[in-house]
C-alpha cells in the first residue's frame, strides 16, 4: 500500500501552507485507516496558518490541518469490532488518551491529555488517508451526505454551547455573531425549542442567512454601536423582556460586554468565541444580576445526537456549505475563508467518490 500517495495539507510555519505527499499510515490497535472524503475549513485552521499559534498551542513542526471531517473506512486495525472497510463515517477529531478524572466525570473535552486533530502537536485530517481512533468514528446513515458528516464538528460546538446554556422549550436566546458557530447555535436553539432567537453581526449577508434559518430578530452592528446600546435594542425587540440565555460567538470584547448587558437577571451567558486572553467586562452587572458565565471548550458526547437530529431533519445544516474545492486547490480554499467569503468552505479529498 506504500506506493499509493497520500496528499496532505501541511502548515510548515506561520503563513507557509502547502501540499505534501506523505506515506499512508497503518492503523494500530483500535484504530481505523480512513479514506477522507470531505473536510470543512475552520477559522482556527486559518488562524494557525496566519499566526502560527493559538494561545499556548504553537506550530513547532509541520502540522497537517483540518478537523471537520468525514470519510470511508479503508482498513481496520486489530481489535476494531464496530466498523468494517466501506463504512461511511463522521469523525470526532478529539479523543482522550487517558481515562483521567475528567473522562470519568464525563467531560473528556477537558482532559489535559486529549488528542485533538490539527492542534499542535497532533496532526489533522486534511489528507487523502488518515488513521483515527475507531471509537471516535461514527457510522453515517445512508440518508446523510459526507458534507453533513463533516459539519457535525461545528454543529457539535453548538450542541455543547446550547447544553451549557440550558436552552429549552420557550427560551429566549441572543446569539452574538452569525458565522458558522453562531448559525449552528441558531439551528440548535431552534431545535431545542427556543421561542425567540435574536442574533447580531457586522455583516448584513450573514444576518440574511440567519433570517432564512429562522432568526426572530437580527441586529446589524458596526464599530460605533456600544454594548449598552445593543443590549437595549435587544430588550426593545422583545418588548421589554430580556434573553434568558446569550451565546457569544465572535470573541469580540464589545460582544462579550453586550451579551452581559442583554442577558436577563439570573440568566446564563455562554462564552464560545475565542480571541484575546482577557477582556474588560461589566463585572458589577454580573454580580448584582447573578448572571452565570459559562465557558465552552469544544464538546463531548455530541456525535450520536447530532447524527440523530440530522437524520430526523430537525436540524438541516446543508445550506451552510457555500464553497467546495478539490484537495489540490487547498491553498485557494484557505484564501477564500481568510477573505471571509461565504460560510463553510469544504475540501473534497476523494476524487473517486463524487457523492456530496
Ligand atoms: P466566523 O469568523 O465565521 O464568525 C464570527 C462572526 O462574528 C462573523 O460573522 C463576524 O462578522 C462576527 N463579528 C465579529 N466581530 C463582531 C462584532 N463586533 N459585532 C458583531 N459581530 C461580530 O467564526 P466562527 O467559525 O463562527 O467561530 C466563532 C468564534 O467561536 C471564533 O472566535 C472561534 O474561534 C470560536 N470557536 C470556539 C470554540 C470553542 O470550543 N470555544 C470552537 C469553535 C469556534
Ligand atoms: Zn474548528
CSV table of C-alpha atoms and ligand atoms in Angstrom, one decimal:
chain,number,residue,atom,x,y,z
A,1,UNK,CA,0.0,0.0,0.0
A,2,UNK,CA,3.0,2.3,0.5
A,3,UNK,CA,3.2,3.0,-3.2
A,4,UNK,CA,-0.1,5.0,-3.0
A,5,UNK,CA,0.3,8.7,-2.5
A,6,UNK,CA,-1.3,10.5,0.4
A,7,UNK,CA,-1.7,14.1,-0.4
A,8,UNK,CA,-1.9,16.2,2.8
A,9,UNK,CA,-2.4,19.9,3.6
A,10,UNK,CA,0.6,20.8,5.7
A,11,UNK,CA,1.3,24.0,7.6
A,12,UNK,CA,5.1,24.3,7.8
A,13,UNK,CA,5.2,27.5,9.7
A,14,UNK,CA,3.3,30.8,10.0
A,15,UNK,CA,1.9,31.8,6.5
A,16,UNK,CA,3.6,28.7,4.9
A,17,UNK,CA,0.9,26.3,3.7
A,18,UNK,CA,1.4,23.6,1.1
A,19,UNK,CA,0.5,20.2,-0.2
A,20,UNK,CA,2.8,17.2,0.5
A,21,UNK,CA,2.8,13.6,-0.3
A,22,UNK,CA,3.1,11.6,2.8
A,23,UNK,CA,3.1,7.8,3.4
A,24,UNK,CA,-0.2,6.1,4.1
A,25,UNK,CA,-0.2,5.2,7.8
A,26,UNK,CA,-1.1,1.7,9.1
A,27,UNK,CA,-4.0,1.5,11.6
A,28,UNK,CA,-2.8,0.4,15.0
A,29,UNK,CA,-4.8,-1.4,17.6
A,30,UNK,CA,-8.3,0.1,18.0
A,31,UNK,CA,-7.7,2.4,15.0
A,32,UNK,CA,-9.0,2.7,11.5
A,33,UNK,CA,-7.4,3.9,8.3
A,34,UNK,CA,-9.8,6.3,6.7
A,35,UNK,CA,-10.1,7.4,3.1
A,36,UNK,CA,-11.1,11.0,3.9
A,37,UNK,CA,-13.9,12.5,1.8
A,38,UNK,CA,-15.0,16.0,2.9
A,39,UNK,CA,-13.2,18.4,5.3
A,40,UNK,CA,-14.6,21.8,6.3
A,41,UNK,CA,-12.1,24.6,6.9
A,42,UNK,CA,-12.4,26.1,10.3
A,43,UNK,CA,-11.4,29.6,11.4
A,44,UNK,CA,-8.9,28.0,13.7
A,45,UNK,CA,-7.1,26.3,10.7
A,46,UNK,CA,-6.8,29.8,9.1
A,47,UNK,CA,-5.7,31.3,12.4
A,48,UNK,CA,-2.9,28.7,12.7
A,49,UNK,CA,-1.9,29.4,9.1
A,50,UNK,CA,-1.8,33.2,9.6
A,51,UNK,CA,-0.4,33.4,13.1
A,52,UNK,CA,1.5,30.1,13.7
A,53,UNK,CA,-0.2,29.7,17.0
A,54,UNK,CA,-3.5,29.9,19.0
A,55,UNK,CA,-2.7,30.8,22.6
A,56,UNK,CA,-0.3,28.3,24.0
A,57,UNK,CA,-0.7,25.9,21.0
A,58,UNK,CA,2.3,26.8,18.8
A,59,UNK,CA,3.2,25.2,15.5
A,60,UNK,CA,6.7,24.0,16.1
A,61,UNK,CA,6.9,21.3,13.4
A,62,UNK,CA,4.9,20.7,10.1
A,63,UNK,CA,1.3,20.2,11.0
A,64,UNK,CA,-1.5,18.6,8.9
A,65,UNK,CA,-4.5,20.9,9.3
A,66,UNK,CA,-8.3,20.1,9.3
A,67,UNK,CA,-10.6,18.7,12.0
A,68,UNK,CA,-14.1,18.8,10.4
A,69,UNK,CA,-14.0,15.6,8.5
A,70,UNK,CA,-15.8,12.6,7.2
A,71,UNK,CA,-14.7,9.6,5.1
A,72,UNK,CA,-14.9,5.9,4.4
A,73,UNK,CA,-13.2,3.2,6.4
A,74,UNK,CA,-10.4,1.7,4.3
A,75,UNK,CA,-8.8,-0.7,6.7
A,76,UNK,CA,-9.4,-1.7,10.4
A,77,UNK,CA,-6.7,-2.2,12.9
A,78,UNK,CA,-6.6,-5.1,15.5
A,79,UNK,CA,-9.5,-5.1,17.9
A,80,UNK,CA,-11.9,-2.9,15.9
A,81,UNK,CA,-15.3,-4.6,16.1
A,82,UNK,CA,-18.0,-2.0,15.1
A,83,UNK,CA,-16.5,-0.8,11.8
A,84,UNK,CA,-15.5,-2.5,8.5
A,85,UNK,CA,-14.0,-1.4,5.3
A,86,UNK,CA,-16.5,0.6,3.2
A,87,UNK,CA,-18.4,2.1,6.2
A,88,UNK,CA,-19.0,5.8,5.8
A,89,UNK,CA,-18.2,7.7,9.0
A,90,UNK,CA,-18.2,11.1,10.6
A,91,UNK,CA,-15.0,11.7,12.6
A,92,UNK,CA,-14.9,13.3,16.0
A,93,UNK,CA,-11.4,14.9,16.0
A,94,UNK,CA,-10.7,14.8,19.7
A,95,UNK,CA,-10.4,11.8,22.0
A,96,UNK,CA,-8.9,11.3,25.4
A,97,UNK,CA,-5.7,9.5,25.7
A,98,UNK,CA,-6.2,8.6,29.4
A,99,UNK,CA,-9.2,7.7,31.5
A,100,UNK,CA,-8.5,10.5,33.9
A,101,UNK,CA,-10.8,12.3,36.4
A,102,UNK,CA,-12.3,14.5,33.6
A,103,UNK,CA,-13.2,11.5,31.5
A,104,UNK,CA,-14.6,9.7,34.4
A,105,UNK,CA,-16.8,12.7,35.2
A,106,UNK,CA,-18.0,12.7,31.5
A,107,UNK,CA,-16.1,15.8,30.4
A,108,UNK,CA,-13.4,14.2,28.2
A,109,UNK,CA,-13.1,17.5,26.3
A,110,UNK,CA,-11.4,18.9,29.4
A,111,UNK,CA,-8.8,16.2,29.7
A,112,UNK,CA,-5.3,17.7,29.5
A,113,UNK,CA,-4.1,14.6,27.7
A,114,UNK,CA,-6.7,14.9,24.9
A,115,UNK,CA,-5.7,14.2,21.3
A,116,UNK,CA,-7.1,16.8,19.1
A,117,UNK,CA,-6.6,16.8,15.3
A,118,UNK,CA,-4.9,19.8,13.9
A,119,UNK,CA,-4.0,21.3,17.2
A,120,UNK,CA,-0.2,21.2,17.7
A,121,UNK,CA,1.4,18.7,18.1
A,122,UNK,CA,-1.4,16.5,16.8
A,123,UNK,CA,-1.8,16.2,13.1
A,124,UNK,CA,-5.2,16.9,11.5
A,125,UNK,CA,-7.4,15.1,9.0
A,126,UNK,CA,-6.9,17.1,5.8
A,127,UNK,CA,-5.3,14.2,3.8
A,128,UNK,CA,-6.4,11.6,1.4
A,129,UNK,CA,-5.8,9.0,4.1
A,130,UNK,CA,-5.7,9.3,7.9
A,131,UNK,CA,-5.8,7.0,10.9
A,132,UNK,CA,-8.1,7.7,13.8
A,133,UNK,CA,-9.4,6.0,16.9
A,134,UNK,CA,-12.2,3.8,15.8
A,135,UNK,CA,-14.4,4.6,18.8
A,136,UNK,CA,-14.5,8.2,17.7
A,137,UNK,CA,-15.6,7.4,14.1
A,138,UNK,CA,-19.4,7.2,13.9
A,139,UNK,CA,-21.3,5.4,11.1
A,140,UNK,CA,-23.1,7.8,8.8
A,141,UNK,CA,-26.6,6.6,7.9
A,142,UNK,CA,-27.3,6.4,4.2
A,143,UNK,CA,-29.5,9.5,4.2
A,144,UNK,CA,-26.6,11.7,5.3
A,145,UNK,CA,-24.0,13.1,3.0
A,146,UNK,CA,-20.3,13.2,3.7
A,147,UNK,CA,-20.6,17.0,3.9
A,148,UNK,CA,-23.3,16.7,6.6
A,149,UNK,CA,-20.9,14.3,8.3
A,150,UNK,CA,-18.1,16.9,8.3
A,151,UNK,CA,-20.4,19.6,9.5
A,152,UNK,CA,-21.2,17.6,12.7
A,153,UNK,CA,-18.0,19.1,14.1
A,154,UNK,CA,-19.1,22.8,14.2
A,155,UNK,CA,-22.7,21.5,14.9
A,156,UNK,CA,-21.2,19.8,18.0
A,157,UNK,CA,-19.8,23.1,19.3
A,158,UNK,CA,-23.3,24.5,19.1
A,159,UNK,CA,-24.9,21.5,20.8
A,160,UNK,CA,-22.4,21.7,23.6
A,161,UNK,CA,-23.0,25.5,23.8
A,162,UNK,CA,-26.7,25.2,24.0
A,163,UNK,CA,-26.5,22.4,26.5
A,164,UNK,CA,-24.1,24.6,28.6
A,165,UNK,CA,-26.6,27.5,28.3
A,166,UNK,CA,-29.6,25.2,29.2
A,167,UNK,CA,-31.6,26.2,26.1
A,168,UNK,CA,-35.0,24.6,26.4
A,169,UNK,CA,-38.7,24.9,25.4
A,170,UNK,CA,-39.6,28.6,25.3
A,171,UNK,CA,-36.1,30.0,25.9
A,172,UNK,CA,-35.3,33.5,24.5
A,173,UNK,CA,-31.8,33.2,23.1
A,174,UNK,CA,-29.5,36.0,22.0
A,175,UNK,CA,-26.6,34.9,19.8
A,176,UNK,CA,-23.7,37.2,19.1
A,177,UNK,CA,-22.1,36.5,15.8
A,178,UNK,CA,-23.6,34.9,12.7
A,179,UNK,CA,-20.6,32.9,11.4
A,180,UNK,CA,-20.6,29.2,11.2
A,181,UNK,CA,-20.7,28.8,15.0
A,182,UNK,CA,-23.4,31.4,15.6
A,183,UNK,CA,-25.6,30.0,12.8
A,184,UNK,CA,-25.2,26.5,14.2
A,185,UNK,CA,-26.2,27.8,17.6
A,186,UNK,CA,-29.3,29.3,15.9
A,187,UNK,CA,-30.2,25.9,14.4
A,188,UNK,CA,-29.6,24.0,17.7
A,189,UNK,CA,-31.5,26.6,19.8
A,190,UNK,CA,-34.5,26.3,17.4
A,191,UNK,CA,-34.4,22.5,17.6
A,192,UNK,CA,-34.2,22.7,21.4
A,193,UNK,CA,-37.4,24.7,21.5
A,194,UNK,CA,-36.3,28.3,21.8
A,195,UNK,CA,-39.3,30.6,21.2
A,196,UNK,CA,-37.3,33.7,20.1
A,197,UNK,CA,-33.8,33.8,18.7
A,198,UNK,CA,-32.0,37.1,18.3
A,199,UNK,CA,-28.7,37.4,16.5
A,200,UNK,CA,-26.3,40.2,15.7
A,201,UNK,CA,-23.4,40.6,13.3
A,202,UNK,CA,-21.3,43.2,11.4
A,203,UNK,CA,-22.4,41.6,8.1
A,204,UNK,CA,-25.8,42.0,6.5
A,205,UNK,CA,-25.2,39.0,4.3
A,206,UNK,CA,-24.7,36.8,7.4
A,207,UNK,CA,-27.8,38.2,9.1
A,208,UNK,CA,-29.7,37.4,5.9
A,209,UNK,CA,-28.6,33.8,6.3
A,210,UNK,CA,-29.7,33.9,9.9
A,211,UNK,CA,-33.1,35.2,8.9
A,212,UNK,CA,-33.5,32.4,6.4
A,213,UNK,CA,-32.6,29.9,9.1
A,214,UNK,CA,-35.3,31.1,11.4
A,215,UNK,CA,-33.9,34.0,13.5
A,216,UNK,CA,-36.7,36.1,15.0
A,217,UNK,CA,-34.8,39.4,15.1
A,218,UNK,CA,-31.4,40.4,13.6
A,219,UNK,CA,-29.2,43.4,14.6
A,220,UNK,CA,-26.6,44.9,12.3
A,221,UNK,CA,-23.8,46.3,14.4
A,222,UNK,CA,-20.9,48.5,13.5
A,223,UNK,CA,-17.8,49.9,15.1
A,224,UNK,CA,-19.9,52.7,16.6
A,225,UNK,CA,-22.5,50.5,18.3
A,226,UNK,CA,-22.0,50.5,22.0
A,227,UNK,CA,-22.5,47.4,24.2
A,228,UNK,CA,-25.3,49.1,26.2
A,229,UNK,CA,-27.0,50.2,23.0
A,230,UNK,CA,-27.0,46.7,21.6
A,231,UNK,CA,-28.4,45.4,24.9
A,232,UNK,CA,-31.1,48.0,24.8
A,233,UNK,CA,-32.0,47.2,21.2
A,234,UNK,CA,-32.4,43.5,22.1
A,235,UNK,CA,-34.7,44.5,25.0
A,236,UNK,CA,-36.8,46.8,22.8
A,237,UNK,CA,-37.2,44.0,20.2
A,238,UNK,CA,-38.5,41.7,22.9
A,239,UNK,CA,-41.0,44.4,24.1
A,240,UNK,CA,-39.1,45.0,27.3
A,241,UNK,CA,-38.2,41.3,28.1
A,242,UNK,CA,-34.6,40.1,28.1
A,243,UNK,CA,-33.0,36.9,26.8
A,244,UNK,CA,-32.7,34.0,29.2
A,245,UNK,CA,-29.5,33.0,27.6
A,246,UNK,CA,-26.9,34.8,25.5
A,247,UNK,CA,-24.3,32.9,23.5
A,248,UNK,CA,-21.2,34.8,22.4
A,249,UNK,CA,-19.8,33.5,19.1
A,250,UNK,CA,-17.4,36.3,18.0
A,251,UNK,CA,-14.7,36.7,20.6
A,252,UNK,CA,-15.0,40.5,20.2
A,253,UNK,CA,-14.8,42.4,23.5
A,254,UNK,CA,-17.8,44.6,22.6
A,255,UNK,CA,-19.9,41.5,22.1
A,256,UNK,CA,-18.8,40.0,25.4
A,257,UNK,CA,-19.9,43.2,27.1
A,258,UNK,CA,-23.1,43.4,25.1
A,259,UNK,CA,-24.0,39.8,26.0
A,260,UNK,CA,-23.8,40.7,29.7
A,261,UNK,CA,-25.9,43.8,29.2
A,262,UNK,CA,-28.5,42.0,27.3
A,263,UNK,CA,-28.9,38.8,29.4
A,264,UNK,CA,-31.8,39.0,31.9
A,265,UNK,CA,-31.0,39.0,35.7
A,266,UNK,CA,-30.5,35.4,36.7
A,267,UNK,CA,-29.8,34.4,33.1
A,268,UNK,CA,-26.9,32.5,31.6
A,269,UNK,CA,-24.1,33.9,29.4
A,270,UNK,CA,-22.2,31.4,27.4
A,271,UNK,CA,-18.8,32.2,26.0
A,272,UNK,CA,-17.8,30.4,22.9
A,273,UNK,CA,-15.8,33.0,20.9
A,274,UNK,CA,-12.1,33.0,21.3
A,275,UNK,CA,-9.9,36.0,20.8
A,276,UNK,CA,-7.8,37.9,23.3
A,277,UNK,CA,-6.8,36.2,26.5
A,278,UNK,CA,-8.6,38.8,28.7
A,279,UNK,CA,-11.4,41.3,28.3
A,280,UNK,CA,-12.9,44.2,30.1
A,281,UNK,CA,-16.4,43.2,31.3
A,282,UNK,CA,-19.2,44.9,33.3
A,283,UNK,CA,-18.4,42.8,36.3
A,284,UNK,CA,-20.8,44.7,38.7
A,285,UNK,CA,-23.7,43.8,36.5
A,286,UNK,CA,-22.7,40.1,36.5
A,287,UNK,CA,-22.6,40.2,40.4
A,288,UNK,CA,-25.7,42.1,41.2
A,289,UNK,CA,-27.8,40.4,38.5
A,290,UNK,CA,-26.5,36.9,39.2
A,291,UNK,CA,-25.6,36.2,35.6
A,292,UNK,CA,-23.9,32.9,35.2
A,293,UNK,CA,-21.0,33.0,32.8
A,294,UNK,CA,-20.1,29.6,31.3
A,295,UNK,CA,-17.2,28.7,29.1
A,296,UNK,CA,-17.3,26.3,26.2
A,297,UNK,CA,-14.4,24.2,25.1
A,298,UNK,CA,-15.3,22.2,22.0
A,299,UNK,CA,-17.8,19.4,23.0
A,300,UNK,CA,-18.3,16.0,24.4
A,301,UNK,CA,-20.8,13.3,23.7
A,302,UNK,CA,-22.4,15.1,20.7
A,303,UNK,CA,-21.9,13.0,17.6
A,304,UNK,CA,-24.6,10.4,18.2
A,305,UNK,CA,-27.2,13.0,19.0
A,306,UNK,CA,-26.1,15.2,16.1
A,307,UNK,CA,-26.5,12.2,13.7
A,308,UNK,CA,-30.0,11.5,15.0
A,309,UNK,CA,-31.0,15.1,14.7
A,310,UNK,CA,-29.8,15.4,11.1
A,311,UNK,CA,-31.5,12.1,10.1
A,312,UNK,CA,-34.7,13.2,11.7
A,313,UNK,CA,-34.4,16.6,9.8
A,314,UNK,CA,-35.0,18.5,13.0
A,315,UNK,CA,-31.7,20.2,12.0
A,316,UNK,CA,-30.6,21.0,8.5
A,317,UNK,CA,-27.0,22.2,8.1
A,318,UNK,CA,-26.7,21.8,4.3
A,319,UNK,CA,-27.3,25.4,3.5
A,320,UNK,CA,-24.1,26.4,5.4
A,321,UNK,CA,-21.9,25.0,2.6
A,322,UNK,CA,-21.2,27.8,0.2
A,323,UNK,CA,-17.9,26.7,-1.4
A,324,UNK,CA,-16.3,23.4,-2.5
A,325,UNK,CA,-12.7,22.9,-3.7
A,326,UNK,CA,-10.7,19.8,-4.7
A,327,UNK,CA,-7.9,18.9,-2.2
A,328,UNK,CA,-5.4,20.0,-4.8
A,329,UNK,CA,-6.8,23.6,-4.5
A,330,UNK,CA,-6.4,23.7,-0.8
A,331,UNK,CA,-4.5,27.0,-0.7
A,332,UNK,CA,-7.2,28.7,-2.8
A,333,UNK,CA,-9.8,27.3,-0.4
A,334,UNK,CA,-7.9,28.7,2.6
A,335,UNK,CA,-7.7,32.1,0.9
A,336,UNK,CA,-11.4,32.0,0.4
A,337,UNK,CA,-12.0,31.5,4.1
A,338,UNK,CA,-9.4,34.1,5.0
A,339,UNK,CA,-11.3,36.7,2.8
A,340,UNK,CA,-14.5,35.9,4.7
A,341,UNK,CA,-16.3,34.8,1.6
A,342,UNK,CA,-19.4,32.6,2.1
A,343,UNK,CA,-19.9,30.5,5.2
A,344,UNK,CA,-18.5,27.0,5.1
A,345,UNK,CA,-15.8,26.0,2.6
A,346,UNK,CA,-15.4,22.3,2.1
A,347,UNK,CA,-12.4,20.5,0.6
A,348,UNK,CA,-13.1,17.3,-1.3
A,349,UNK,CA,-10.3,14.8,-0.7
A,350,UNK,CA,-11.6,11.7,-2.5
A,351,UNK,CA,-11.9,12.2,-6.3
A,352,UNK,CA,-13.0,8.6,-6.7
A,353,UNK,CA,-16.3,9.4,-4.9
A,354,UNK,CA,-18.3,12.3,-6.3
A,355,UNK,CA,-21.2,12.0,-3.8
A,356,UNK,CA,-21.6,15.1,-1.7
B,1,LIG,P1,-16.5,33.4,12.0
B,1,LIG,O1,-15.3,34.2,11.8
B,1,LIG,O2,-17.1,32.6,10.8
B,1,LIG,O3,-17.7,34.2,12.6
B,1,LIG,C1,-17.6,35.2,13.5
B,1,LIG,C2,-18.7,36.2,13.2
B,1,LIG,O4,-18.6,37.2,14.2
B,1,LIG,C3,-18.5,36.9,11.9
B,1,LIG,O5,-19.7,36.8,11.1
B,1,LIG,C4,-18.2,38.4,12.2
B,1,LIG,O6,-18.8,39.3,11.3
B,1,LIG,C5,-18.9,38.5,13.6
B,1,LIG,N1,-18.3,39.6,14.4
B,1,LIG,C6,-17.0,39.8,14.7
B,1,LIG,N2,-17.0,41.0,15.4
B,1,LIG,C7,-18.2,41.4,15.7
B,1,LIG,C8,-18.8,42.5,16.4
B,1,LIG,N3,-18.0,43.3,17.0
B,1,LIG,N4,-20.1,42.6,16.4
B,1,LIG,C9,-20.9,41.7,15.8
B,1,LIG,N5,-20.4,40.6,15.1
B,1,LIG,C10,-19.1,40.5,15.0
B,1,LIG,O7,-16.1,32.3,13.1
B,1,LIG,P2,-16.8,31.0,13.6
B,1,LIG,O8,-16.2,29.8,13.0
B,1,LIG,O9,-18.3,31.2,13.5
B,1,LIG,O10,-16.4,31.0,15.1
B,1,LIG,C11,-16.9,31.9,16.0
B,1,LIG,C12,-15.9,32.1,17.3
B,1,LIG,O11,-16.0,30.9,18.0
B,1,LIG,C13,-14.5,32.3,16.9
B,1,LIG,O12,-13.9,33.2,17.9
B,1,LIG,C14,-13.9,30.9,17.1
B,1,LIG,O13,-12.5,30.9,17.5
B,1,LIG,C15,-14.7,30.4,18.3
B,1,LIG,N6,-14.8,28.9,18.5
B,1,LIG,C16,-14.7,28.5,19.7
B,1,LIG,C17,-14.8,27.1,20.0
B,1,LIG,C18,-14.8,26.7,21.4
B,1,LIG,O14,-14.6,25.5,21.6
B,1,LIG,N7,-14.9,27.6,22.4
B,1,LIG,C19,-15.0,26.2,18.9
B,1,LIG,C20,-15.1,26.7,17.7
B,1,LIG,C21,-15.0,28.1,17.4
B,2,LIG,ZN1,-13.0,24.2,14.5
